[in-house]
Tab-separated table of C-alpha atoms and ligand atoms in Angstrom:
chain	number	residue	atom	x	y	z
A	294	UNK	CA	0.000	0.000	0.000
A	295	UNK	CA	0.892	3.133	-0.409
A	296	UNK	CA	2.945	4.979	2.076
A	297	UNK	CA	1.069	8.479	1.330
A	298	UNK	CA	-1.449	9.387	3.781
A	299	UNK	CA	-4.667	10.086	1.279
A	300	UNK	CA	-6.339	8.207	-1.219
A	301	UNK	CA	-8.126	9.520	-4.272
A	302	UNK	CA	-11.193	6.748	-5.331
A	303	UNK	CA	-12.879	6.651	-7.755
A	304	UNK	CA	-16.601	4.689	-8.085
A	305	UNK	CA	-16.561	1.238	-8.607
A	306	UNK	CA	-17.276	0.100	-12.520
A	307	UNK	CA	-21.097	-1.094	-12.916
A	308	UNK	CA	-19.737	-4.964	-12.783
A	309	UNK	CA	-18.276	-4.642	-8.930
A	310	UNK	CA	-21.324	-0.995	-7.986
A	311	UNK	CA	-24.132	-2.818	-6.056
A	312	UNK	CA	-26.422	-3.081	-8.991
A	313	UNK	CA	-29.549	-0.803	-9.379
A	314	UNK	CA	-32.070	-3.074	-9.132
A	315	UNK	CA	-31.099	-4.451	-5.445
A	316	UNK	CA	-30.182	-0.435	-4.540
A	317	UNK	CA	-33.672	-0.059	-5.434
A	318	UNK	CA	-35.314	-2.115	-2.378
A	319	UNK	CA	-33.185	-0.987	0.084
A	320	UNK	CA	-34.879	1.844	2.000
A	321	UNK	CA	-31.667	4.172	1.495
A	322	UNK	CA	-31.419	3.109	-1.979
A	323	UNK	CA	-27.827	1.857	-1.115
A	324	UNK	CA	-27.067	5.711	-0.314
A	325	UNK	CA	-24.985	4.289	2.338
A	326	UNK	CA	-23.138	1.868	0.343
A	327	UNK	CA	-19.469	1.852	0.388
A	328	UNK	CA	-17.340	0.811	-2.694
A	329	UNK	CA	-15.083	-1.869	-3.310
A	330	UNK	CA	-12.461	0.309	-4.345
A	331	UNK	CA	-12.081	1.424	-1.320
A	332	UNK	CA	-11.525	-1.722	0.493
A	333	UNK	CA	-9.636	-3.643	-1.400
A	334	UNK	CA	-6.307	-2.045	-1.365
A	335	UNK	CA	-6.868	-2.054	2.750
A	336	UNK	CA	-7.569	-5.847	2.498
A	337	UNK	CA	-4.280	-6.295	0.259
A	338	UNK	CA	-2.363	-4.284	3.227
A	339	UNK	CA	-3.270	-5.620	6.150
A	340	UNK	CA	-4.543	-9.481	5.952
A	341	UNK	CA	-2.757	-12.352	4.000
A	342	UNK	CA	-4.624	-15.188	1.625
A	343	UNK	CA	-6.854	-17.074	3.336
A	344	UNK	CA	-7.408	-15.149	6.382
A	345	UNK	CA	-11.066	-13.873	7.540
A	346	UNK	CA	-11.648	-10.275	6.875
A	347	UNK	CA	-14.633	-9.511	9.285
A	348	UNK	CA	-17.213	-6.138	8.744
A	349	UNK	CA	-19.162	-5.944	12.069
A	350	UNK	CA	-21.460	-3.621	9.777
A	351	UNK	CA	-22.069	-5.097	6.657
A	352	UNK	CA	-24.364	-3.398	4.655
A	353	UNK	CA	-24.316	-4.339	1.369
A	354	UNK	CA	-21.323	-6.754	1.451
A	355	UNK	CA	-18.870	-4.540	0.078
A	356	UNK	CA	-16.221	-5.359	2.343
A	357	UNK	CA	-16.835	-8.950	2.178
A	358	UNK	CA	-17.191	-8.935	-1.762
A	359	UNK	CA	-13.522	-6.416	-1.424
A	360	UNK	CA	-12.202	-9.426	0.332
A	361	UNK	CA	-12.929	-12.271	-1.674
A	362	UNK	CA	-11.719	-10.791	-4.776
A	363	UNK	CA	-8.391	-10.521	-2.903
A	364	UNK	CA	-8.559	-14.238	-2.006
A	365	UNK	CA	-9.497	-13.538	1.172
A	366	UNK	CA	-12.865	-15.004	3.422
A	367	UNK	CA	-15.237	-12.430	4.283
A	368	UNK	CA	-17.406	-12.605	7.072
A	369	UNK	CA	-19.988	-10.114	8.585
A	370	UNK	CA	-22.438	-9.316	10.731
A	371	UNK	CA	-25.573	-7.051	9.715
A	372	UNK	CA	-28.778	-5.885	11.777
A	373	UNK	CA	-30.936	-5.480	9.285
A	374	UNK	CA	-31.927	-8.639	7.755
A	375	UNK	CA	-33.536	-7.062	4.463
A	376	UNK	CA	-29.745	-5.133	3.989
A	377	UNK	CA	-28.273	-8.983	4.675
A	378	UNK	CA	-30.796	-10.509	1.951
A	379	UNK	CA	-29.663	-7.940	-0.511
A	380	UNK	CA	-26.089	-8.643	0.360
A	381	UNK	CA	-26.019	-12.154	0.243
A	382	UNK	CA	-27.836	-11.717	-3.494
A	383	UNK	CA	-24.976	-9.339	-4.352
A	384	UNK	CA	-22.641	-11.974	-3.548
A	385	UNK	CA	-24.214	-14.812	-5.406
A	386	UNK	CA	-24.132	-12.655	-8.347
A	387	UNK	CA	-20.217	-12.772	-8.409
A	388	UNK	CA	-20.289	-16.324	-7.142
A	389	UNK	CA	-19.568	-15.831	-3.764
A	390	UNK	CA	-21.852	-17.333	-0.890
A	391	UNK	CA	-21.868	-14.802	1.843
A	392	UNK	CA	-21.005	-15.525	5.373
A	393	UNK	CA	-23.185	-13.215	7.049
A	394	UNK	CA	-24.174	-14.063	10.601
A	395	UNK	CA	-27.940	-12.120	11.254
A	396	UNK	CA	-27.331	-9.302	14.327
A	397	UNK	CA	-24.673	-8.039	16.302
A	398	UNK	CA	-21.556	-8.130	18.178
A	399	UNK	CA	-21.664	-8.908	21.041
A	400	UNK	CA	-24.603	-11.178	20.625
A	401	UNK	CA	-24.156	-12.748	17.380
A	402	UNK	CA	-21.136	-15.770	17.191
A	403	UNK	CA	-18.982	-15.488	15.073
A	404	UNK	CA	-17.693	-19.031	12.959
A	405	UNK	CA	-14.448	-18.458	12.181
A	406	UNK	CA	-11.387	-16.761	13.776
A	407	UNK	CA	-11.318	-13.478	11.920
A	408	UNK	CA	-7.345	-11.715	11.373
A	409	UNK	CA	-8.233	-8.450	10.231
A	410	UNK	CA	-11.750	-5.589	10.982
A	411	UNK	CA	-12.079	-3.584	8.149
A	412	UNK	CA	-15.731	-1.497	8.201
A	413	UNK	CA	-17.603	1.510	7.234
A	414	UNK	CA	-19.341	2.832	10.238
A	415	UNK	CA	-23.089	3.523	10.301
A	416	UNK	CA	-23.932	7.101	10.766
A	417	UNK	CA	-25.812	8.949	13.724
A	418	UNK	CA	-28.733	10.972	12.720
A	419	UNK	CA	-29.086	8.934	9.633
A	420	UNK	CA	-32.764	9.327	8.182
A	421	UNK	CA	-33.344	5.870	8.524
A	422	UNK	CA	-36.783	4.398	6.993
A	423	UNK	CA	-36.291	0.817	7.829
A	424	UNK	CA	-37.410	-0.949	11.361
A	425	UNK	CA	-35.397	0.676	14.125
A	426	UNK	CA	-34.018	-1.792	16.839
A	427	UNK	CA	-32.664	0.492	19.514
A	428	UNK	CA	-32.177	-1.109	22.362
A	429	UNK	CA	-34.044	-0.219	25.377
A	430	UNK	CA	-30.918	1.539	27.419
A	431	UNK	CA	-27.215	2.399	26.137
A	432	UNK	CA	-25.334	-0.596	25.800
A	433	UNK	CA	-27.200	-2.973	26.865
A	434	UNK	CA	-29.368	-4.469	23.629
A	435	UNK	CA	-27.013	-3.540	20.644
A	436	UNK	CA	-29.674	-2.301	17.735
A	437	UNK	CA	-29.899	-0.171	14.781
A	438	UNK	CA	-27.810	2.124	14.759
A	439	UNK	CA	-29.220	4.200	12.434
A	440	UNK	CA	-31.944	4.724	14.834
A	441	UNK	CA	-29.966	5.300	17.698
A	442	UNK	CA	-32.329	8.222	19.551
A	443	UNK	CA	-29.007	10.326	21.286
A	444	UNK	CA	-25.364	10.327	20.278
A	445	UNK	CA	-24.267	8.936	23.844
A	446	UNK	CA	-26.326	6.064	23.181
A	447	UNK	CA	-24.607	5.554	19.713
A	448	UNK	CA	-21.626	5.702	21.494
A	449	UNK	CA	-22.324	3.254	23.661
A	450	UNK	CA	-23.598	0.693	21.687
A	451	UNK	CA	-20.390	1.410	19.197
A	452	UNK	CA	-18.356	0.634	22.068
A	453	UNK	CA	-20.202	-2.528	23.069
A	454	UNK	CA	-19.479	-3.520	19.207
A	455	UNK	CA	-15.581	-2.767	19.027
A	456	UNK	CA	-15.202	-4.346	22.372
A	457	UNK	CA	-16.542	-7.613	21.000
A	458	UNK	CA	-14.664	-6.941	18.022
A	459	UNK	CA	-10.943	-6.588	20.426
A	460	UNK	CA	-12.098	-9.377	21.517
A	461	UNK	CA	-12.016	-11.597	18.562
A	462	UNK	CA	-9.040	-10.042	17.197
A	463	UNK	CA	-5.719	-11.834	17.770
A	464	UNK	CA	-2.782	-10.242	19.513
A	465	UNK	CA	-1.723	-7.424	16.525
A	466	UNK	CA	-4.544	-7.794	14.533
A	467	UNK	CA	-5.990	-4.432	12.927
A	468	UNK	CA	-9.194	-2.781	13.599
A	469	UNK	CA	-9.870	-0.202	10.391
A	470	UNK	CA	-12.611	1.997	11.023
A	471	UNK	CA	-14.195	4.081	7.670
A	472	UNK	CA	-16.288	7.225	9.224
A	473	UNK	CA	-16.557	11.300	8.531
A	474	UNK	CA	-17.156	13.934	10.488
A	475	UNK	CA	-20.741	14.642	9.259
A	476	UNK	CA	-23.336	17.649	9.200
A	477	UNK	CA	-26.604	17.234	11.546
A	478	UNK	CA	-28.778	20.023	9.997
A	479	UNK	CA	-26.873	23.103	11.023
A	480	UNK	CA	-24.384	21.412	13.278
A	481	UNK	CA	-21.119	19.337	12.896
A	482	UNK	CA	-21.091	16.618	14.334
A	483	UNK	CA	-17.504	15.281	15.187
A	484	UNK	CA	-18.124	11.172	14.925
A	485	UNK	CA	-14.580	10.517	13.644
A	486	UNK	CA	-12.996	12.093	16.447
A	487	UNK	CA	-15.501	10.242	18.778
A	488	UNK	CA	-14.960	7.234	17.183
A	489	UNK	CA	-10.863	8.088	17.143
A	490	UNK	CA	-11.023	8.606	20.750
A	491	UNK	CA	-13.228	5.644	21.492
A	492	UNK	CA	-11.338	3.029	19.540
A	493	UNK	CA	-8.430	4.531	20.936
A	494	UNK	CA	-9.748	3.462	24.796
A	495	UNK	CA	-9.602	-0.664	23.192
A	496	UNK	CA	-6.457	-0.505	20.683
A	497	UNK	CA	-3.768	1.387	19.668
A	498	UNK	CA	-3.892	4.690	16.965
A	499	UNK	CA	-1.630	3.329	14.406
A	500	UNK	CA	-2.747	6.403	11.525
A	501	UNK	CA	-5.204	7.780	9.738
A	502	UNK	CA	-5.655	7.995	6.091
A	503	UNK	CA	-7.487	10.393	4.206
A	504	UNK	CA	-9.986	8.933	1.950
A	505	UNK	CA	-10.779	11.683	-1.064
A	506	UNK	CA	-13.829	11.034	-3.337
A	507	UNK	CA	-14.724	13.224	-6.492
A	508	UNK	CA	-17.019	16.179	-5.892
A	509	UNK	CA	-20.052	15.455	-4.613
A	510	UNK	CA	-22.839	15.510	-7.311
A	511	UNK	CA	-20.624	12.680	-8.953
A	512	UNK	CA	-23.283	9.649	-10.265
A	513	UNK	CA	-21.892	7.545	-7.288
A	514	UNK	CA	-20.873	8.125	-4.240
A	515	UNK	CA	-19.808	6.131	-1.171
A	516	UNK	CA	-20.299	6.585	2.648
A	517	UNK	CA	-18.976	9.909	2.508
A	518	UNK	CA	-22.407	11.174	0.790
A	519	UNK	CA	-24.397	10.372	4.071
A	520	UNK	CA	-24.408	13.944	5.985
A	521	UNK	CA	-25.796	16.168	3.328
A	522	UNK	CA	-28.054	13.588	1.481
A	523	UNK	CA	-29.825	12.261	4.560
A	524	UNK	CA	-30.394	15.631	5.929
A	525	UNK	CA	-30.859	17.581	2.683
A	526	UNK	CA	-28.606	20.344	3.199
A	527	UNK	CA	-26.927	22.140	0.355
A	528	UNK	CA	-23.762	23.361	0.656
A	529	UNK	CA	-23.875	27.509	0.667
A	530	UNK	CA	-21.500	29.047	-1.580
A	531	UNK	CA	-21.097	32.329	0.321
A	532	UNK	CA	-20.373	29.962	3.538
A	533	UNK	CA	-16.638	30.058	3.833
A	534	UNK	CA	-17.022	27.680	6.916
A	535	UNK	CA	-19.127	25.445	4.523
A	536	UNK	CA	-17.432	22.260	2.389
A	537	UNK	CA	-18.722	20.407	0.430
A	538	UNK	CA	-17.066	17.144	2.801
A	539	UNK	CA	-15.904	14.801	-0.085
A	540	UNK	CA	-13.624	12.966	2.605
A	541	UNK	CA	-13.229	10.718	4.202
A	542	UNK	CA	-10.935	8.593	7.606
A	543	UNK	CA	-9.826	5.485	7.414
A	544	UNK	CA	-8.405	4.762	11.016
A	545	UNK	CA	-6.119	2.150	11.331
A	546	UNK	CA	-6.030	0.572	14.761
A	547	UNK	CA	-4.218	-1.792	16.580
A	548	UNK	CA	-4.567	-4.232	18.934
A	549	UNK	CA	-1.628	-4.505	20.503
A	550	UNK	CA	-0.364	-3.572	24.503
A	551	UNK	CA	0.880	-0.174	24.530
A	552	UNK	CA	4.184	-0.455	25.965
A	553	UNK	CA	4.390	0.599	30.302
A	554	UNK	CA	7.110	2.927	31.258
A	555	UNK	CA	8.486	0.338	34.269
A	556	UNK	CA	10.854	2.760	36.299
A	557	UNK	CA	8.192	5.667	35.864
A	558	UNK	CA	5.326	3.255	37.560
A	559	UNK	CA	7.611	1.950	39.835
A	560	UNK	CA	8.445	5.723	41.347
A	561	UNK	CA	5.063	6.229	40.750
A	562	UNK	CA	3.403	3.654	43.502
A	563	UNK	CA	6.014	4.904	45.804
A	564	UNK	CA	5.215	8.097	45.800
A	565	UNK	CA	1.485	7.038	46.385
A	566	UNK	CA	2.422	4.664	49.154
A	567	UNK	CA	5.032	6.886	50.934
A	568	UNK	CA	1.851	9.939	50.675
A	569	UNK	CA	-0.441	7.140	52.528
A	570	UNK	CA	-2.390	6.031	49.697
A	571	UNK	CA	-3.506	1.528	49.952
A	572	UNK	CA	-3.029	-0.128	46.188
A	573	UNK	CA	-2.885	-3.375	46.652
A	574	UNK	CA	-1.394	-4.528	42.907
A	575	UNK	CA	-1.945	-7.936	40.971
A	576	UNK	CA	-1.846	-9.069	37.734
A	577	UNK	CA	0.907	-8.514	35.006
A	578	UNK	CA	2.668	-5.517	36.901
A	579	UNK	CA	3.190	-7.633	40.245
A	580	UNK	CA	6.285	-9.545	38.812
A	581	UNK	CA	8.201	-6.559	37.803
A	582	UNK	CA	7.412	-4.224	41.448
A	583	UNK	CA	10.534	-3.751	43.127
A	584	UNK	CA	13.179	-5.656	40.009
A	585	UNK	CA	12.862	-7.076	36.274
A	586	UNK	CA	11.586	-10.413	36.565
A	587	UNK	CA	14.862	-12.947	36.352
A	588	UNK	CA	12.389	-15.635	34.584
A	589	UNK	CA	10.591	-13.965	31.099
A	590	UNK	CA	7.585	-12.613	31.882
A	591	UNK	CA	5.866	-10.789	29.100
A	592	UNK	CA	6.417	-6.553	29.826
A	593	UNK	CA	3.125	-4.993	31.583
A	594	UNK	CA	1.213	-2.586	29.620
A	595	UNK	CA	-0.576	-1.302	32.829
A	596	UNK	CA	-0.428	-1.572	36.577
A	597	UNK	CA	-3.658	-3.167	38.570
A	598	UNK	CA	-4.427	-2.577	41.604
A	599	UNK	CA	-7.798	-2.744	44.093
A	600	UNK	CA	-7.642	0.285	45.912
A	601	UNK	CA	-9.400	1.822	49.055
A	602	UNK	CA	-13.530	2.305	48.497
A	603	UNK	CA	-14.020	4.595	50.831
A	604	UNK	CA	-15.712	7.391	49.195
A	605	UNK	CA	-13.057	10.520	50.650
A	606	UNK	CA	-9.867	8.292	50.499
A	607	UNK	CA	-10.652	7.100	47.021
A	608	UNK	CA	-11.211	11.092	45.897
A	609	UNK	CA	-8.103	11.722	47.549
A	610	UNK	CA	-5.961	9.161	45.659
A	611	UNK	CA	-7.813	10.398	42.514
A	612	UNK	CA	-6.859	13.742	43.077
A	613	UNK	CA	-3.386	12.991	43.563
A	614	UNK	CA	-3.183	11.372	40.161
A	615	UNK	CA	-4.491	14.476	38.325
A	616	UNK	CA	-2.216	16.341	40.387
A	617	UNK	CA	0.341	14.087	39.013
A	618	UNK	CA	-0.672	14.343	35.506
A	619	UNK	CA	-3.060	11.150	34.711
A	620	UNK	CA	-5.936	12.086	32.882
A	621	UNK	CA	-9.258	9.369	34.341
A	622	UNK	CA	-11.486	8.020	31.945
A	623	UNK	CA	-14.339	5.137	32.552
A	624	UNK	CA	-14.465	3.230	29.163
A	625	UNK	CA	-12.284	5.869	27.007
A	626	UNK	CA	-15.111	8.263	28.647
A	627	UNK	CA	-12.766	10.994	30.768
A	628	UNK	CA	-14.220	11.270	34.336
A	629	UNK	CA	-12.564	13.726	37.263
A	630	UNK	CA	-11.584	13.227	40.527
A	631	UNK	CA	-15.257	13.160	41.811
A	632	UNK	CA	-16.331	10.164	40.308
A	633	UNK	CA	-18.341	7.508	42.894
A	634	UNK	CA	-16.523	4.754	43.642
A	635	UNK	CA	-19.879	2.682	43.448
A	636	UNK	CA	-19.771	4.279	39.206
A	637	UNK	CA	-16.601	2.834	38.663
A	638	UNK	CA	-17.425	-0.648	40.248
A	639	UNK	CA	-20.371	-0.114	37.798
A	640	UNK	CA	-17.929	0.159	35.113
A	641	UNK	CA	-15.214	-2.757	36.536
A	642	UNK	CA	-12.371	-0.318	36.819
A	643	UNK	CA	-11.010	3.448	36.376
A	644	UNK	CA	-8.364	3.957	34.072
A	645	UNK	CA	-5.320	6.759	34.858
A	646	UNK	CA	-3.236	7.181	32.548
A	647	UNK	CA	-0.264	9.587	32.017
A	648	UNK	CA	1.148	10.256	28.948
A	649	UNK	CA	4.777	12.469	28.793
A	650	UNK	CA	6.291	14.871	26.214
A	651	UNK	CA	9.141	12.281	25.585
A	652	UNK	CA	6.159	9.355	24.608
A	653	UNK	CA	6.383	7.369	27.944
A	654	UNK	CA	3.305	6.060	29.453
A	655	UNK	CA	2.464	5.068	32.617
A	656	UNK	CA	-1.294	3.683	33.031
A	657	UNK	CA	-3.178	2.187	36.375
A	658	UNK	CA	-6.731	0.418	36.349
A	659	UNK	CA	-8.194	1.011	39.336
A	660	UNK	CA	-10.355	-1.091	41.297
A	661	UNK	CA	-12.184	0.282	44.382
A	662	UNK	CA	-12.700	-2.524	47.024
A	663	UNK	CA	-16.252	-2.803	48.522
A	664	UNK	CA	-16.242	-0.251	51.152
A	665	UNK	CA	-17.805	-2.688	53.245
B	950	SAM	C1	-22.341	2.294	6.417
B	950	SAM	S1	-23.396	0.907	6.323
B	950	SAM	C2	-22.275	-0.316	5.783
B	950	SAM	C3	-22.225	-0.416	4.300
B	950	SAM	C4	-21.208	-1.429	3.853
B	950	SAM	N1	-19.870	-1.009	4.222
B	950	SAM	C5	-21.283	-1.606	2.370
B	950	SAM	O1	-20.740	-0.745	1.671
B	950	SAM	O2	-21.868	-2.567	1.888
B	950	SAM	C6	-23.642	0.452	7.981
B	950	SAM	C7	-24.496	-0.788	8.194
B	950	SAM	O3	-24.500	-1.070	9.581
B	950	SAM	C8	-25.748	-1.691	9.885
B	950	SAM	N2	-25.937	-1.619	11.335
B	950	SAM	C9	-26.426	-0.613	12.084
B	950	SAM	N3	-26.406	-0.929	13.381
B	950	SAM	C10	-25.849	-2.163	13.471
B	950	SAM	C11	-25.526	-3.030	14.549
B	950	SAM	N4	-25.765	-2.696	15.817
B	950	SAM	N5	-24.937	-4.224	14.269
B	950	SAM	C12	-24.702	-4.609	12.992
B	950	SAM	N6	-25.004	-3.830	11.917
B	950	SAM	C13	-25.555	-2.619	12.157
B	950	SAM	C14	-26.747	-0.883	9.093
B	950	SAM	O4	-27.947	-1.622	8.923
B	950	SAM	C15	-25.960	-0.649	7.790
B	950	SAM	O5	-26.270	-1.625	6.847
């Protein structure tokens, strides 16, 4: 691939664009169909022959039909069984019997061990005129995006979906995420920087690359068409502040353990301890406390530790961290010093984590014991 940083596409040729007749019964008329284009040279990158691309969203099978043209498997999951019908037609046109599993991550099972994510996001604030699925509270019941009634609970139910999707990724596998920062009537809504900053709380930012289709108007035109033509707003020309958003991300993600910065977290429970503060630390961290382990064990990414509950002496440890440096988040979500310690059991564990001018990190999960 390409080392530049941008990509110019161009629309797919009629024999690979989802053909008009199946864009026809979809109730977006495939407005929100990607192009194979796009994919492929994303499937040639970053999975080898053989191996199981996976789209946790779909659609139309563009990904999937990207990834067996490369002589790779494609496999995907799709809410919407009408959009899986259509895809799985698609497919059998170019001889190629989907493998689409009917839901969502983290419901749906997945059959095959899947090496690479590669995916084009669904949209908030898409004018959706299929069956909406929300689910009845964020995060819980993983539905339709598209009808997702508030952004947080888009979020949410995005990171329920990536989470799942870590979690079937092996050690180094990528997680590519296709998504634009998109107009919502008058306002801009930032979803790739959401999206960049959630993904970023489950693997690591590897880069970005800039996705550039022809002007909009063009016969054909992928994702990146969703703000204006779901909301119907033209692009002023007198409107300086006004694009007309023919871009789009691809971010490339990682799942790998970002590396810990040992002597750094070592000084750094010290310094709690010797100012009175209880963390009692386990897991991958414990080996390496006072001395490098003499036997291998594999480097910790993070230090754990189950900390005091009580409601003051947990605020006061908290406070020291930020005093420190360490920015708290709950689920990539930032939090301050005043979060409950009954919301972060809620959440299995507050992360703090510091990150310095020269690119060390040191990063703690927290874990307040039961006050009790
Ligand atoms: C941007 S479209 C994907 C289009 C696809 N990349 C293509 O070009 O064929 C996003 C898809 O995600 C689906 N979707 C929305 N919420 C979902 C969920 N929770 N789980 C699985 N699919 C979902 C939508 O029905 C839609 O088909």
């Amino acid at each position: 691939m390409t080392a530049r940083s941008w990509l110019a596409l161009a629309p797919d040729p009629p024999g690979l664009a989802l053909p008009d007749d199946l864009r026809d019964r979809d109730p977006l008329r495939g407005r929100d169909c990607g192009w194979v284009s796009q994919m492929r040279p994303f499937v040639r990158a970053f999975s080898r022959p053989g191996e199981v691309v996976f789209d946790p969203f779909c659609g139309f099978g563009t990904t999937l039909l990207a990834a067996s043209l490369e002589g790779r498997r494609g496999l995907g999951t799709e809410i919407d069984p009408d959009r899986a019908a259509l895809a799985r037609e698609r497919l059998r046109r170019h001889g190629v019997e989907a493998e689409i599993v009917p839901g969502s991550l983290p419901q749906a099972r997945l059959p095959a061990r899947i090496a690479l994510c590669l995916t084009s996001v669904p949209y908030f604030g898409c004018d959706w005129r299929g069956e909406a699925r929300a689910g009845p509270s964020p995060g819980q019941l993983p539905g339709q995006l598209y009808g997702a009634p508030d952004f947080a609970q888009y979020l949410a139910t995005m990171r329920t979906i990536f989470h799942a999707v870590r979690e079937a990724l092996p050690d180094d596998g990528y997680c590519i995420a296709m998504v634009e920062n998109a107009r919502l009537g008058d306002r801009m809504v930032a979803q790739a920087w959401e999206l960049a900053r959630l993904l970023g709380s489950l693997f690591e930012p590897c880069e970005e690359r800039v996705l550039l289709y022809p002007a909009r108007g063009a016969a054909s035109m992928g994702t990146a068409s969703m703000d204006a033509a779901s909301t119907g707003a033209a692009v002023a020309d007198d409107d300086p502040a006004r694009t007309d958003r023919s871009h789009e991300y691809a971010l490339v993600f990682r799942k790998r353990r970002p590396a810990l910065d040992i002597d750094g977290a070592r000084a750094l429970l010290r310094r709690l301890r010797a100012d009175g503060h209880d963390l009692q630390v386990y897991g991958s961290f414990l080996p390496w406390l006072d001395a490098d382990p003499a036997a291998d064990a594999p480097p910790p990414s993070d230090i754990d530790a189950r900390v005091d509950g009580d409601p003051e002496r947990f605020r006061a440890l908290l406070a020291t961290l930020v005093r420190l440096g360490f920015r708290l988040s709950l689920w990539g979500d930032p939090v301050n010093a005043d979060v409950r310690p009954e919301t972060v059991r809620a959440h299995g564990y507050l992360r703090a984590e510091r990150l310095q001018g020269d690119g060390r990190r040191v990063q703690l999960d927290l874990v307040p014991r039961d006050a009790g």
